[in-house]
Short mmCIF file of C-alpha atoms and ligand atoms in Angstrom, two decimals:
data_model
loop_
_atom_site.label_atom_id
_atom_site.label_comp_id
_atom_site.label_asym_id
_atom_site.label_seq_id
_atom_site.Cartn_x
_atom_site.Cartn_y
_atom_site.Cartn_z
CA UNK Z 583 -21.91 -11.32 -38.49
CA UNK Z 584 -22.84 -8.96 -36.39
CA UNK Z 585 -22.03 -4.38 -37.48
CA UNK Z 586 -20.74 -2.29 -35.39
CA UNK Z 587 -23.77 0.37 -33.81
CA UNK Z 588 -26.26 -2.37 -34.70
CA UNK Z 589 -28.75 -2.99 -31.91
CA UNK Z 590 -29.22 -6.44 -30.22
CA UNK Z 591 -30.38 -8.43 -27.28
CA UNK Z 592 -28.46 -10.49 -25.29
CA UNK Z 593 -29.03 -12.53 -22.02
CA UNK Z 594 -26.49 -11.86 -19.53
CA UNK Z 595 -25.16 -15.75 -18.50
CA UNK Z 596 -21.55 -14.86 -16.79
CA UNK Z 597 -19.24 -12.29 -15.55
CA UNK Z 598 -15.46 -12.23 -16.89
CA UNK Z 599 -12.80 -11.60 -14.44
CA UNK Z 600 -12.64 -8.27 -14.87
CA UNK Z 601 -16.26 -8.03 -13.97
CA UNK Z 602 -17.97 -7.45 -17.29
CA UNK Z 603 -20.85 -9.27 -18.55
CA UNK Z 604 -21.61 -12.35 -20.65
CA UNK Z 605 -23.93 -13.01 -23.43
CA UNK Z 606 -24.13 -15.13 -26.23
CA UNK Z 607 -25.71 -14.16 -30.26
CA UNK Z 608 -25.46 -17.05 -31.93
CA UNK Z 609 -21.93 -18.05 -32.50
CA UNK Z 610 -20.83 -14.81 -30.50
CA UNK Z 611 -19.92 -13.91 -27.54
CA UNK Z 612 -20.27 -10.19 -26.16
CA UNK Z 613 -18.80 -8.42 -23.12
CA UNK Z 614 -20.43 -5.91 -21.95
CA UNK Z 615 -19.87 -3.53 -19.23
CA UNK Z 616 -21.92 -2.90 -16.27
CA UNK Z 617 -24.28 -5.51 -16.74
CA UNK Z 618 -25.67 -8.45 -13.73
CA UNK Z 619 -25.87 -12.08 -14.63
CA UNK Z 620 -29.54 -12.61 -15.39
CA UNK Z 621 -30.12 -9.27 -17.12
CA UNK Z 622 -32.00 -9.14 -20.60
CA UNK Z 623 -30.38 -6.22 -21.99
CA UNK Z 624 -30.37 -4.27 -25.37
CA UNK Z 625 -26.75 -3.57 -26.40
CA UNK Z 626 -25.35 -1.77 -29.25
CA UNK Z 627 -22.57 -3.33 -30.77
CA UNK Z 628 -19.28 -1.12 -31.01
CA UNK Z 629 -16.62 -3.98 -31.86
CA UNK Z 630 -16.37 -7.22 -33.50
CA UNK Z 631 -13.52 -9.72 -33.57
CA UNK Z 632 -13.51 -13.31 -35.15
CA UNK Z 633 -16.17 -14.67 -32.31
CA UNK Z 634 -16.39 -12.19 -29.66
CA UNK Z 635 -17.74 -8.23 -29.91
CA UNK Z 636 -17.82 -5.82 -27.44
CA UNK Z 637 -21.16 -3.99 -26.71
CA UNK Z 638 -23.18 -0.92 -24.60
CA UNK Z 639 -26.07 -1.23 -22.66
CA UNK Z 640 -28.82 0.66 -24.36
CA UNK Z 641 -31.54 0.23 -22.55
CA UNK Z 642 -32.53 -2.75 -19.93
CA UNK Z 643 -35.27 -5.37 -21.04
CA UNK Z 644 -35.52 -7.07 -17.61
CA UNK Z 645 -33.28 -6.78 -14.60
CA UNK Z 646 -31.30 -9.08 -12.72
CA UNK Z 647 -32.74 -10.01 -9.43
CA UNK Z 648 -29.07 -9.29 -8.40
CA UNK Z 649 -29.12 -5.94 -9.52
CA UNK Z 650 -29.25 -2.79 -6.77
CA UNK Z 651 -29.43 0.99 -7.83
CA UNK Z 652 -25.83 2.12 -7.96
CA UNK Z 653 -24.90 4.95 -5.60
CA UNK Z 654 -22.62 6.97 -6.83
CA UNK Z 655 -22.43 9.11 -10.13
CA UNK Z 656 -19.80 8.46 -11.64
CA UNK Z 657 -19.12 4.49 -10.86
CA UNK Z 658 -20.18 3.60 -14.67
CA UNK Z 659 -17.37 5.57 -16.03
CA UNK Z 660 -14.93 5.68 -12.72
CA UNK Z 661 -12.06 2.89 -13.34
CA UNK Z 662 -12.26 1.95 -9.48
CA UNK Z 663 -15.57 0.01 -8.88
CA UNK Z 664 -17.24 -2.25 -10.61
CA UNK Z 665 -19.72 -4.35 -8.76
CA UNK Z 666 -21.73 -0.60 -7.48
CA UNK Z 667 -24.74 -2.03 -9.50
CA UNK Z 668 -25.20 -5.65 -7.88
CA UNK Z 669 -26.21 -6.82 -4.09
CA UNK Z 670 -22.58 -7.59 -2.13
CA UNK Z 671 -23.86 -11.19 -2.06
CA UNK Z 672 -23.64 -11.87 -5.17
CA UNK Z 673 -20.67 -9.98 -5.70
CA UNK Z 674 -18.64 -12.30 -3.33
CA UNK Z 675 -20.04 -15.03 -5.37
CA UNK Z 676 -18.96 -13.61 -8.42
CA UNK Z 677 -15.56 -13.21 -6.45
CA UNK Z 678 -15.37 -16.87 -5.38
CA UNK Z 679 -15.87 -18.10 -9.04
CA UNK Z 680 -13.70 -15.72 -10.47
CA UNK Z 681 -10.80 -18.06 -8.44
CA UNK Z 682 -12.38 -21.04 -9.25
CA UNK Z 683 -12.41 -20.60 -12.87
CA UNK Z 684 -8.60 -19.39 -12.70
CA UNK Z 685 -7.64 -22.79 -10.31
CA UNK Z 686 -9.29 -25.40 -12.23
CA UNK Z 687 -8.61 -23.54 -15.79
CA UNK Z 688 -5.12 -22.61 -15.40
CA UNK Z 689 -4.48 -24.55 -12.20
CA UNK Z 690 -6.14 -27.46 -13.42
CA UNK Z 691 -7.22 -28.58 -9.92
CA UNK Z 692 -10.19 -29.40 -8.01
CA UNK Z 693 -12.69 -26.21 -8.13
CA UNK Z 694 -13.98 -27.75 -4.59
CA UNK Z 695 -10.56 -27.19 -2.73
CA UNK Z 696 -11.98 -23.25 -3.36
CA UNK Z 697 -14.21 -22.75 -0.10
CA UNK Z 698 -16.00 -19.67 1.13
CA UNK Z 699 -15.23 -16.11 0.67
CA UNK Z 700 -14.60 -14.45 3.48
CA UNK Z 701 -16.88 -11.02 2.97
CA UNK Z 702 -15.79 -7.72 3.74
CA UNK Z 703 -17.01 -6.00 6.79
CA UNK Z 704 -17.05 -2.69 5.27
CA UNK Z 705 -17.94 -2.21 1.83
CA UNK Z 706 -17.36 1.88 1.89
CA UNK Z 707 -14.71 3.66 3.12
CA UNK Z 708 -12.88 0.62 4.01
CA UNK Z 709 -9.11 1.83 1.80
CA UNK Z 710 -6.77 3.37 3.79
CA UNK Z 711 -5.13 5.13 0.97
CA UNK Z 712 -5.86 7.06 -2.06
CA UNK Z 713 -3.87 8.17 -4.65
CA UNK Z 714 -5.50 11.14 -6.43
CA UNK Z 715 -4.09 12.30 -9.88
CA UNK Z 716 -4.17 16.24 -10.34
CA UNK Z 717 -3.35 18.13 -13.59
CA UNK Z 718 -5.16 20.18 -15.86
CA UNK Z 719 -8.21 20.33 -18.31
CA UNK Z 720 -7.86 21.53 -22.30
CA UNK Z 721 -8.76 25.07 -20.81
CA UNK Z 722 -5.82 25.05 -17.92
CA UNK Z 723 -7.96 24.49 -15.20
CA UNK Z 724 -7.22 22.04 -12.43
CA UNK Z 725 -9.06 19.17 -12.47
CA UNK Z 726 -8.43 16.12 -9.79
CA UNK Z 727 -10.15 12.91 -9.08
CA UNK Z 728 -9.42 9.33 -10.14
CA UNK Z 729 -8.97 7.54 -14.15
CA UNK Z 730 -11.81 6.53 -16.09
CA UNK Z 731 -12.24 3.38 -17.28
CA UNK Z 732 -9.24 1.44 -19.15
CA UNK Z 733 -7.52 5.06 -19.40
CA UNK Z 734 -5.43 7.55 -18.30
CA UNK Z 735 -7.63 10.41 -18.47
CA UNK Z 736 -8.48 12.12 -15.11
CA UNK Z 737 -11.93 12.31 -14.21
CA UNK Z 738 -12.88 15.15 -11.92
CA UNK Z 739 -14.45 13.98 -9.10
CA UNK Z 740 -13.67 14.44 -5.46
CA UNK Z 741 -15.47 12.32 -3.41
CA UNK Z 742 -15.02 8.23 -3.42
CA UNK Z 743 -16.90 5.94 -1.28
CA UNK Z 744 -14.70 3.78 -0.93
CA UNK Z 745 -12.58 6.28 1.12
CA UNK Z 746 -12.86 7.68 4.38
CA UNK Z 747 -14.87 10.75 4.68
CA UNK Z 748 -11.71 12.66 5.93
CA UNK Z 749 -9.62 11.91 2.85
CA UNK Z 750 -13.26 13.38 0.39
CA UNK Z 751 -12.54 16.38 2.62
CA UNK Z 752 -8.64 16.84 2.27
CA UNK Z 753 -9.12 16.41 -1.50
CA UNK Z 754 -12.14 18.63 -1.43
CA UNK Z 755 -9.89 21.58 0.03
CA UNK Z 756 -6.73 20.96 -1.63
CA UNK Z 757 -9.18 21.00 -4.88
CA UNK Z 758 -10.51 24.72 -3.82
CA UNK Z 759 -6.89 25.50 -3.01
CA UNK Z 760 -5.48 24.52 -6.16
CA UNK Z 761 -8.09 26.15 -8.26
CA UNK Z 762 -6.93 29.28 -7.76
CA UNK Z 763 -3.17 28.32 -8.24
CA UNK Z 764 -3.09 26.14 -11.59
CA UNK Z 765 1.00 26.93 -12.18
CA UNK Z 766 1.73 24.12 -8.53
CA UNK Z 767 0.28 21.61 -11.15
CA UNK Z 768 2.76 19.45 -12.99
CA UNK Z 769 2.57 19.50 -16.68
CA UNK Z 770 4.79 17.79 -19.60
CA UNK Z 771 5.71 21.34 -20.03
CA UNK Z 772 6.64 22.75 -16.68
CA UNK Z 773 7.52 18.84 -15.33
CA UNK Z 774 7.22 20.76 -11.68
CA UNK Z 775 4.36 20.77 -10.43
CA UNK Z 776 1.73 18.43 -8.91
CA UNK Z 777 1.16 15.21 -10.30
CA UNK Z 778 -0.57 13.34 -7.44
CA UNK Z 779 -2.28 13.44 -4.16
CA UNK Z 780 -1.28 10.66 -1.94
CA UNK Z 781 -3.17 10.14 1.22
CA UNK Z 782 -3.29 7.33 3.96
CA UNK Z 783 -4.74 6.77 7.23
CA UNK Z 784 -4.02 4.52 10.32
CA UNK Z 785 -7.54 3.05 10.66
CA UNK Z 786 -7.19 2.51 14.70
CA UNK Z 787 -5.49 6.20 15.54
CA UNK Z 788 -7.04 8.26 12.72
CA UNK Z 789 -3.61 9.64 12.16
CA UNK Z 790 -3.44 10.81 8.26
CA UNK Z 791 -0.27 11.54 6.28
CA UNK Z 792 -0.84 13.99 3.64
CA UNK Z 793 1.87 13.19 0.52
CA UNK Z 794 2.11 15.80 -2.62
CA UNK Z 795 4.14 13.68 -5.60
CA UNK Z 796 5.93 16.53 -7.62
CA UNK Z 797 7.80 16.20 -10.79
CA UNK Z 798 11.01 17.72 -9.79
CA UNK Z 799 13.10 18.39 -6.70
CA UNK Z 800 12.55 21.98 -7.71
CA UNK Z 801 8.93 21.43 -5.91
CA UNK Z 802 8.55 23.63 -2.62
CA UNK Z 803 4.85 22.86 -1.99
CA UNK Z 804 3.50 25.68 -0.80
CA UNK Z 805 3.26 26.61 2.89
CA UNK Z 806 -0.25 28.20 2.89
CA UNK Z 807 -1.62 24.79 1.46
CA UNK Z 808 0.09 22.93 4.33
CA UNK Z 809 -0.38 25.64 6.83
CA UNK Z 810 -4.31 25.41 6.29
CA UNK Z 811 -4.41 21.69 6.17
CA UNK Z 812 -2.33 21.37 9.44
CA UNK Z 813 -5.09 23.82 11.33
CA UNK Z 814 -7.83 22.59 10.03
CA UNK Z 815 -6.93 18.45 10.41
CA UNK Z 816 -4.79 17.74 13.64
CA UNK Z 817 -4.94 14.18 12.42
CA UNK Z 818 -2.87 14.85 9.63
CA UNK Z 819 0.25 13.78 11.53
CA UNK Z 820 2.88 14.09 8.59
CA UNK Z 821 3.26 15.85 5.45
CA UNK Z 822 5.85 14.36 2.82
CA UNK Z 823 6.65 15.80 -0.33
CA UNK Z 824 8.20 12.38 -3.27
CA UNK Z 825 9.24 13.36 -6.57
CA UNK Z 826 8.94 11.71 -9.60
CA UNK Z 827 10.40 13.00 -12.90
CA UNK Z 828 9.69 9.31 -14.81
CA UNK Z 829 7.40 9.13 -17.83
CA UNK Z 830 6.07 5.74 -16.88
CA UNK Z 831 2.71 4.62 -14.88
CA UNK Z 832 4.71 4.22 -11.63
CA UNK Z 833 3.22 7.05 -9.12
CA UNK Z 834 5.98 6.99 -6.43
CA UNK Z 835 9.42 8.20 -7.24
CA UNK Z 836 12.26 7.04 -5.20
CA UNK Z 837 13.12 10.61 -3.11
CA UNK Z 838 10.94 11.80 -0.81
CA UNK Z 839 11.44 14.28 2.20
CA UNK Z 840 9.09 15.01 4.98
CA UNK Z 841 8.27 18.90 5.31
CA UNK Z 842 6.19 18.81 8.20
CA UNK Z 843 5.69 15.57 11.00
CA UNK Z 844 6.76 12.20 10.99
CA UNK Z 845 8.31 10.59 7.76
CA UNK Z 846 5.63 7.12 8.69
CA UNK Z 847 2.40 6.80 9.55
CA UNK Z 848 1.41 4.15 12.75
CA UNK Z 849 -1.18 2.17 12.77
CA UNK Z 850 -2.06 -1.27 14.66
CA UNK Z 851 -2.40 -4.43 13.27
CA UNK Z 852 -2.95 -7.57 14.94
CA UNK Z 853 -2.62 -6.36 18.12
CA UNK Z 854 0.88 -5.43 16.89
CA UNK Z 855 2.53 -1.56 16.18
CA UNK Z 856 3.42 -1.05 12.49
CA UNK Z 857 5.51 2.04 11.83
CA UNK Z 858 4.61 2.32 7.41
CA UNK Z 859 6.60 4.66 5.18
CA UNK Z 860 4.86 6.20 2.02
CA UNK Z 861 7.36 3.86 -0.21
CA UNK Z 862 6.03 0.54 1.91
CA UNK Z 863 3.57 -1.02 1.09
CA UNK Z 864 0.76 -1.52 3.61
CA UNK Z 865 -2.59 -3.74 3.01
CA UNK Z 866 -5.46 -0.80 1.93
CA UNK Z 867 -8.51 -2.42 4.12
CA UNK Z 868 -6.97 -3.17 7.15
CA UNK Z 869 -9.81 -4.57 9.61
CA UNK Z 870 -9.76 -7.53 6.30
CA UNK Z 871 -6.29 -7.63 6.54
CA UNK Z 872 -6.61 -8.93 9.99
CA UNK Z 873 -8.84 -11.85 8.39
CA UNK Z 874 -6.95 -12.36 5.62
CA UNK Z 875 -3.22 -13.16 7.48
CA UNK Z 876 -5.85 -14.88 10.51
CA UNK Z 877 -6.52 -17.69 7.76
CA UNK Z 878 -2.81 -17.40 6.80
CA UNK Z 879 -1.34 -17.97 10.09
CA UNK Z 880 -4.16 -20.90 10.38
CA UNK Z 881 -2.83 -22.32 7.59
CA UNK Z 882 0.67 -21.49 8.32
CA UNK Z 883 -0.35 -24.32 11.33
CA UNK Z 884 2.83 -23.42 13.60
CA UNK Z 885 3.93 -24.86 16.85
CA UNK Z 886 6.56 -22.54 17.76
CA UNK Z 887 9.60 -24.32 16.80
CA UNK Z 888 9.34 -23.85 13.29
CA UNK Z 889 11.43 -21.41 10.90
CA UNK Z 890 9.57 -19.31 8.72
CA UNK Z 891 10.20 -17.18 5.55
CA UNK Z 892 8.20 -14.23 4.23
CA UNK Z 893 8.88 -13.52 1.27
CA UNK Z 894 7.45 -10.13 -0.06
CA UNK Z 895 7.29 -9.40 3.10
CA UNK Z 896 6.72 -5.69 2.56
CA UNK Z 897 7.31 -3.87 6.75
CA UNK Z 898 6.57 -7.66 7.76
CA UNK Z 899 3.51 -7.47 8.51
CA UNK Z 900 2.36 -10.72 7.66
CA UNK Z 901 5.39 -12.76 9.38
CA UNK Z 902 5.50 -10.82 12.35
CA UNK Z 903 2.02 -11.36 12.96
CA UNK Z 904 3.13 -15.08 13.15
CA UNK Z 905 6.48 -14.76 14.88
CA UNK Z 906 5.47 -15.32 18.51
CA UNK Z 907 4.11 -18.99 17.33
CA UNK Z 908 7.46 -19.76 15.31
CA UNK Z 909 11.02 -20.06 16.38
CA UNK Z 910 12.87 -18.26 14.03
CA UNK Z 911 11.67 -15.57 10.93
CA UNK Z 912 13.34 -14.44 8.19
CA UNK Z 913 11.02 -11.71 5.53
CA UNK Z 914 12.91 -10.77 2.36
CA UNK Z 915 11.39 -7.46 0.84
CA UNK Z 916 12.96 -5.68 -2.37
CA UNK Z 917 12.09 -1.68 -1.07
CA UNK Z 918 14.66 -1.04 1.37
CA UNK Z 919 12.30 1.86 3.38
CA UNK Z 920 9.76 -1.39 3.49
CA UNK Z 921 12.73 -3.56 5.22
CA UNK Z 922 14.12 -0.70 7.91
CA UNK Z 923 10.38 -0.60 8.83
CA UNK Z 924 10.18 -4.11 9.38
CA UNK Z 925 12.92 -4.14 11.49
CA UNK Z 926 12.18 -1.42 13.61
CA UNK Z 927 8.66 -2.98 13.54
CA UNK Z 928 10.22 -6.19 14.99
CA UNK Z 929 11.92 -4.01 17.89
CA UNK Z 930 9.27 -1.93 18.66
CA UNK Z 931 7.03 -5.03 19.05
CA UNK Z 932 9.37 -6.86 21.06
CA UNK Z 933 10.46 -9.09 18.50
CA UNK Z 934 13.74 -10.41 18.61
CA UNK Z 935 13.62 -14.22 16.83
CA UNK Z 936 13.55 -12.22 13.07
CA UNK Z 937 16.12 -11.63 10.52
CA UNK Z 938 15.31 -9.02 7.60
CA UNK Z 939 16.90 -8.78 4.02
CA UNK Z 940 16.42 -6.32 1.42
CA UNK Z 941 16.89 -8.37 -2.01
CA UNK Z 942 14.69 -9.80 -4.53
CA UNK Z 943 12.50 -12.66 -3.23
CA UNK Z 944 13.98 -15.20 -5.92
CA UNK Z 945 17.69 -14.11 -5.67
CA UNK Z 946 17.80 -14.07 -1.73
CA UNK Z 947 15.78 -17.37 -1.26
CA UNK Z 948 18.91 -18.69 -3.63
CA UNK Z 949 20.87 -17.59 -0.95
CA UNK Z 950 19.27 -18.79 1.99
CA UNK Z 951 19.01 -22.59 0.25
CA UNK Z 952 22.85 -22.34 -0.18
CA UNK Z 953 23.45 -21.02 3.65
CA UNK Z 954 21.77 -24.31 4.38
CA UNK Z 955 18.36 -22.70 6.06
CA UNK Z 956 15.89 -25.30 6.19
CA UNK Z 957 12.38 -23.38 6.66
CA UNK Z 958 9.59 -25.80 7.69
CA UNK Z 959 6.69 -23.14 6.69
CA UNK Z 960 7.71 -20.68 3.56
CA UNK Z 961 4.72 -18.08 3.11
CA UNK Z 962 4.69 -15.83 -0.45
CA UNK Z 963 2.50 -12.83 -0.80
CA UNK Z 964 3.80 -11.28 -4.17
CA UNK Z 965 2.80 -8.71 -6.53
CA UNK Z 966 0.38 -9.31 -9.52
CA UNK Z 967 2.64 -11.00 -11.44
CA UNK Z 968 3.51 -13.82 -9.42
CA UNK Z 969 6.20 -16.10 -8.61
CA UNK Z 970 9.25 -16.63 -10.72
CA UNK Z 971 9.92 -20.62 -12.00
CA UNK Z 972 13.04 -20.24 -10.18
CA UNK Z 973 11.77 -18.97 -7.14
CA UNK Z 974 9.34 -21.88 -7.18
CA UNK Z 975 12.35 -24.12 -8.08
CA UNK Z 976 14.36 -23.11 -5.24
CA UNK Z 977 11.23 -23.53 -2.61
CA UNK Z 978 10.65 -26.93 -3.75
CA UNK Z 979 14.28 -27.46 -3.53
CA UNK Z 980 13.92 -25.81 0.54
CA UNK Z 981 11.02 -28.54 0.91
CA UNK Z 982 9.37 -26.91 3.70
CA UNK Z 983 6.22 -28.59 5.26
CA UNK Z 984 4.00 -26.37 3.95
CA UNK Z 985 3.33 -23.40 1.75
CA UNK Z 986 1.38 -20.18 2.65
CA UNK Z 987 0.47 -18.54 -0.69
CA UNK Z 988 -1.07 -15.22 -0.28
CA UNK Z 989 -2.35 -13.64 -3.77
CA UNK Z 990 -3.71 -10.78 -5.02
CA UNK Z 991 -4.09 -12.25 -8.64
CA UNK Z 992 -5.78 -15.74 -9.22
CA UNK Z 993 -4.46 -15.74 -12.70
CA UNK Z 994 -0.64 -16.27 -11.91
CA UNK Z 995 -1.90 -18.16 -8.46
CA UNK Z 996 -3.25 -20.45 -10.29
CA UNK Z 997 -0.26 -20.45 -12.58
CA UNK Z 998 1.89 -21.03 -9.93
CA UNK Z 999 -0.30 -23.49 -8.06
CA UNK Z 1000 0.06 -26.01 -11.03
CA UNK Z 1001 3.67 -26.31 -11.02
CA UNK Z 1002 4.26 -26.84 -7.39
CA UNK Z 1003 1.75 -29.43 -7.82
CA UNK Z 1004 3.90 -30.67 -10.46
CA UNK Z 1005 6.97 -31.02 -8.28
CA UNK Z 1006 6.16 -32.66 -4.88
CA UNK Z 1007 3.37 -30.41 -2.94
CA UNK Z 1008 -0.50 -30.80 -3.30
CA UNK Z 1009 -2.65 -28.02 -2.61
CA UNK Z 1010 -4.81 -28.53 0.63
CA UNK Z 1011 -6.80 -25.77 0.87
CA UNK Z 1012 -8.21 -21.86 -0.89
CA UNK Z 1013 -9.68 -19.32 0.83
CA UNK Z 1014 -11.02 -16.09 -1.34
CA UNK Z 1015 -10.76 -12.91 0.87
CA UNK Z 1016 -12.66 -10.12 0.00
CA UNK Z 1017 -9.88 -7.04 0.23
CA UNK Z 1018 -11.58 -4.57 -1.94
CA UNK Z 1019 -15.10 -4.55 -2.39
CA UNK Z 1020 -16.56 -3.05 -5.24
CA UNK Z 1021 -13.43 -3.48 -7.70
CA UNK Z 1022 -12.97 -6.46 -9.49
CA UNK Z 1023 -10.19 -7.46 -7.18
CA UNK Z 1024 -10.17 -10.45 -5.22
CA UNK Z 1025 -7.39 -11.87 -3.09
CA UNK Z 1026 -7.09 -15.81 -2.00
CA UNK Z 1027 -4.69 -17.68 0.38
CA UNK Z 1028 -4.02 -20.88 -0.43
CA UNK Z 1029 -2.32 -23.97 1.97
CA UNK Z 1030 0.12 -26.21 0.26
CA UNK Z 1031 1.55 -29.29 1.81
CA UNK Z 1032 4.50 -31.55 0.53
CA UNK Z 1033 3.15 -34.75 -0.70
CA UNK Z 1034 5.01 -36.93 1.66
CA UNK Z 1035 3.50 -34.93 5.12
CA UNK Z 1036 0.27 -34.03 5.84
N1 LIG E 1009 3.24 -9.11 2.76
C1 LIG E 1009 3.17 -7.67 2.76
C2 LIG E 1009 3.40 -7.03 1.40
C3 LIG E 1009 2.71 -7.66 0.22
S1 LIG E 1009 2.72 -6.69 -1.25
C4 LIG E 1009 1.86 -7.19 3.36
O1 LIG E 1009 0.92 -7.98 3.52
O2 LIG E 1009 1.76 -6.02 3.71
C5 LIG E 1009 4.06 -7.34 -2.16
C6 LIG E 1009 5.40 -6.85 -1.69
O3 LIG E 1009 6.40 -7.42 -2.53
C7 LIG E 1009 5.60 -5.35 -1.76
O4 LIG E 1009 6.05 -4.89 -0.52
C8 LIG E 1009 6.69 -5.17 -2.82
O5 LIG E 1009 7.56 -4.09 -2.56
C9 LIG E 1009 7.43 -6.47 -2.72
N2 LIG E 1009 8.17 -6.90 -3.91
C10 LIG E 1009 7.88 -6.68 -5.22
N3 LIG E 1009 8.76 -7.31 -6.01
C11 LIG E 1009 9.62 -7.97 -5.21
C12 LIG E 1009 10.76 -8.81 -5.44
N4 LIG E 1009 11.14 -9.11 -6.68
N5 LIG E 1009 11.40 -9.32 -4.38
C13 LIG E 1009 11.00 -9.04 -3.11
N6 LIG E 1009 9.94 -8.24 -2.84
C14 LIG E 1009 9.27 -7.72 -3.85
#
């Protein structure tokens, strides 16, 4: 048995799926952080349980060969990257098993339907959006930046690489603004103030929208801050103030009035103009985006008669990208600000075979099975968590040709995977995507076929 602070060395074998590494003492296994497979390092043991501890590097005995010099300060401690300290390559690869372990564990099928990742093009500066909590330090003064590791705890820092230069420079400012000003910032106290920083960017027009998230309606911003950001970024196309008064881990609240612009940002995807509002949700890394529904749409396979449903289908991105090869779409999205963009999406585009409902996914495909619509191609992009049994239930019962399932979660893919191979479809295909380099993150789209068509 191993005590805790005692000192040991351990051969890095594996990565978990949260990106930690894996070695083995004796009848032990320890995770530890910020390690490369193929790294001989000396760890210091901080927590034990039955057969597996938890451990620090100390000091590294020999280095991976996959091991690069990490290049920025804080991406040990920051809760957004963890890959900084390996080569991209094997990264991806690390990516690619991570859904292979989850489909043949969990999914119980064959690890070779899994084929290559497709890499990112960017590795830096590739997310579109940042949300940056603000409040204050033990001595009231602002600090702003993003949460440590496993916690809630701001760290100060205001640049990211994985953002665009512009947003390091909006925070930068807002930061020197805000310095001076400590009472805008929310606190349990005052439940007023600041609580985040919300930024996003159209990647093809450089348009930026510039969002404060305040704890109460009570909120006026404050018209120097906007006044100087306005002058000094003409990109910044819309300014939005959302409040949220909740105590929970949700950042958006559901009012939110524009002071200054447009209430949307536009940006182009798939040759195709998206109108997004703060509350949709819009894919972070957009030039992968473009890869990732690509290898849908392949998969999707249509011939232009077909009737297709996204569901999830956030300002329908994903289905409108398809709709000039289908005959007729339906998207179901829950936030209704997500639906009116699709629709107006749909018009703006010159889309007129589409029908959009605001519902949940598993309730209105209910609905749709009783109306007696018989979709040929259903594709799914959901949320961590998944599907629902019913919803799965009520697809099988639709029996469309095939199944497009987009994921952002191999966990509850492959959970999902299993039982519609247990009820009449096979799984044809898996493609890992690459959305978000340097997290953990990994996002796969799978092809499904019913067993009687191929
Ligand atoms: N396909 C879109 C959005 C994917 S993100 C795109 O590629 O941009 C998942 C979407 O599911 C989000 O828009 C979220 O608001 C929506 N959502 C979450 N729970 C839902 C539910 N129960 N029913 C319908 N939509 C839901």
């Amino acid at each position: 048995m191993y005590r805790k602070n005692e000192i040991i060395e351990l051969n890095i074998t594996a990565l978990t799926s949260d990106g930690d590494g894996v070695g083995r003492a004796g009848e032990m296994v320890f995770f530890v952080p910020n390690t490369a497979v193929g790294d001989i390092v000396r760890a210091k043991v901080l927590k034990t349980k039955k057969n597996v501890g938890f451990a620090r590097v100390e000091a590294i005995v020999t280095a991976s060969p996959y091991r690069v010099e990490p290049d920025c300060p804080v991406s040990f401690s920051c809760g957004g990257c963890v890959y900084r300290h390996i080569s991209y390559e094997a990264e991806c690869a690390a990516k690619r098993q991570k859904v292979i372990d989850a489909v043949t564990r969990i999914g119980k099928l064959d690890g070779a339907l899994v084929k290559d990742i497709i890499p990112s093009e960017n590795i830096d500066g590739y997310r579109n959006k940042a949300m940056i909590p603000v409040g204050l330090n033990r001595d009231g003064e602002a600090v702003m930046g993003y949460y440590a590791r496993h916690s809630h705890r701001i760290m100060h820092c205001l640049r990211c690489q994985l953002s665009p230069p512009v947003f390091n420079e909006i925070i930068s400012d807002v930061y020197t603004f805000l310095k001076h000003r400590p009472s805008l910032i929310y606190t349990p106290q005052n439940r007023r103030g600041i609580r985040h920083l919300y930024l996003r960017c159209a990647e093809t027009t450089g348009d930026v929208m510039f969002c404060i998230v305040a704890g109460s309606r009570h909120f006026d911003g404050d018209t120097a801050l906007y006044d100087s950001l306005k002058e000094k970024y003409p990109q910044i196309k819309s300014i939005v103030v959302n409040v949220n008064a909740e105590d929970t881990n949700v950042i958006l609240g559901r009012y939110t009035h524009t002071v200054y612009g447009k209430p949307y940002l536009t940006d182009t995807l798939c040759g195709l103009r998206f109108d997004i509002a703060p509350e949709a949700f819009y894919q972070v890394n957009r030039s992968q985006a473009e890869r990732l529904y690509g290898k849908a749409k392949e998969y999707a396979a249509l011939r232009g008669k077909e009737t297709l449903i996204d569901l999830y289908c956030g300002a329908g991105t994903i289905g409108l990208s398809m709709a000039d090869s289908c005959k007729h779409l339906i998207g179901v999205e829950i936030i209704p600000e997500a639906i009116e963009n699709a629709k107006r999406n749909a018009e703006r585009n010159g889309i007129h075979n589409t029908r959009f409902i605001c519902a949940d996914a598993s309730q209105a495909a209910a609905t749709l099975r009783k109306e007696g619509v018989r979709p040929d191609v259903i594709v799914v992009d959901p949320p961590r968590k998944g599907l629902t049994p019913e919803l799965i239930d009520t697809i099988v019962q639709m029996a469309p040709k095939r199944v497009v399932y987009v994921s952002c979660d191999p966990a509850t893919l492959a959970r999902d995977l299993k039982l519609f191979t247990e009820n009449n479809y096979s799984v044809r295909e898996i493609t890992p995507v690459d959305m978000f380099p340097r997290t953990s993150h990994v996002e796969a789209v799978v092809m499904m076929s019913r067993k009687d068509f191929n």
